[in-house]
Short mmCIF file of C-alpha atoms in Angstrom, two decimals:
data_model
loop_
_atom_site.label_atom_id
_atom_site.label_comp_id
_atom_site.label_asym_id
_atom_site.label_seq_id
_atom_site.Cartn_x
_atom_site.Cartn_y
_atom_site.Cartn_z
CA MET M 2 -52.67 -66.61 50.16
CA ASN M 3 -51.67 -68.21 47.14
CA SER M 4 -49.26 -71.13 47.48
CA LYS M 5 -46.68 -72.95 45.01
CA LEU M 6 -45.54 -76.38 44.96
CA ILE M 7 -41.86 -76.66 43.98
CA SER M 8 -39.74 -79.41 43.28
CA GLY M 9 -36.69 -79.84 45.33
CA LYS M 10 -35.26 -82.11 42.70
CA GLU M 11 -35.72 -79.05 40.01
CA VAL M 12 -34.50 -76.50 42.42
CA SER M 13 -31.22 -78.88 42.63
CA VAL M 14 -30.69 -79.38 39.51
CA GLN M 15 -30.86 -75.40 38.67
CA ILE M 16 -28.31 -74.53 41.65
CA LYS M 17 -25.83 -77.47 40.63
CA ALA M 18 -25.90 -76.09 37.21
CA ARG M 19 -25.24 -72.53 38.36
CA VAL M 20 -22.39 -73.82 40.58
CA LYS M 21 -21.07 -75.61 37.61
CA GLU M 22 -20.54 -72.47 35.52
CA GLU M 23 -19.09 -70.73 38.59
CA VAL M 24 -16.36 -73.73 38.91
CA ILE M 25 -15.69 -73.49 35.35
CA ALA M 26 -14.98 -69.75 35.45
CA LEU M 27 -12.74 -70.38 38.49
CA ASN M 28 -11.07 -73.19 36.84
CA SER M 29 -10.26 -70.65 34.08
CA GLN M 30 -8.41 -68.61 36.23
CA GLY M 31 -6.28 -71.32 37.92
CA ILE M 32 -8.54 -71.77 40.90
CA TYR M 33 -9.76 -75.52 41.65
CA PRO M 34 -12.69 -75.36 44.24
CA LYS M 35 -11.98 -78.52 46.92
CA LEU M 36 -14.11 -79.92 49.83
CA SER M 37 -12.14 -81.77 52.13
CA VAL M 38 -14.22 -83.98 54.71
CA ILE M 39 -12.84 -85.26 57.89
CA ILE M 40 -14.51 -88.10 59.23
CA VAL M 41 -13.99 -89.11 62.60
CA GLY M 42 -14.99 -92.69 63.27
CA GLU M 43 -17.79 -94.85 61.21
CA ILE M 44 -20.86 -93.71 61.64
CA PRO M 45 -23.01 -95.07 58.73
CA ALA M 46 -25.14 -92.20 58.41
CA SER M 47 -22.56 -89.87 58.23
CA LEU M 48 -20.77 -92.01 55.66
CA THR M 49 -24.23 -92.03 53.42
CA TYR M 50 -24.38 -88.45 53.67
CA VAL M 51 -20.87 -87.39 53.19
CA LYS M 52 -20.87 -89.92 50.05
CA GLY M 53 -23.95 -87.90 48.76
CA LYS M 54 -21.77 -84.63 48.95
CA HIS M 55 -19.17 -86.08 46.94
CA LYS M 56 -21.47 -87.12 44.37
CA ASP M 57 -22.56 -83.45 44.36
CA CYS M 58 -19.27 -81.89 43.97
CA ALA M 59 -18.61 -84.42 40.89
CA GLU M 60 -21.58 -83.20 39.22
CA CYS M 61 -20.00 -79.48 39.72
CA GLY M 62 -16.43 -80.09 38.61
CA ILE M 63 -15.79 -79.65 42.26
CA ILE M 64 -12.46 -81.76 43.73
CA SER M 65 -13.53 -83.76 46.92
CA GLU M 66 -11.34 -86.12 49.17
CA ASN M 67 -12.16 -87.87 52.36
CA ILE M 68 -9.84 -87.82 55.34
CA ALA M 69 -10.67 -90.80 57.92
CA MET M 70 -9.54 -90.61 61.15
CA PRO M 71 -10.25 -93.11 64.18
CA GLU M 72 -12.33 -92.41 66.69
CA THR M 73 -9.40 -92.22 69.16
CA VAL M 74 -7.83 -89.27 67.38
CA SER M 75 -7.00 -86.64 69.88
CA GLN M 76 -8.35 -83.38 69.84
CA ALA M 77 -4.86 -82.05 68.87
CA GLU M 78 -4.32 -84.55 65.87
CA LEU M 79 -7.66 -83.36 64.71
CA LEU M 80 -7.16 -79.79 65.12
CA ALA M 81 -3.67 -80.33 63.34
CA GLU M 82 -5.28 -82.06 60.43
CA ILE M 83 -7.59 -79.25 60.14
CA GLU M 84 -4.46 -76.70 60.07
CA ARG M 85 -2.82 -78.73 57.66
CA LEU M 86 -6.18 -78.43 55.39
CA ASN M 87 -6.64 -74.71 55.85
CA LYS M 88 -2.99 -74.05 54.41
#
């Protein structure tokens, strides 16, 4: 069995370059991909993860936004926000 060591960083760069090309093509058609993240509460690990996703989006030309909601948000309020975003 042959094995090959791959670099996650190199693969990531290749994927982001391909995504960026696709985003540019979509933009030329008037389509602007967007990532909306709803953050409930303030869990540091989650905030760090989401920050990384926003950085990835910026590198690819994708619009991104955070929507912060308190831990006390009701299920109905959360679902209403998801509904709003889906429209």
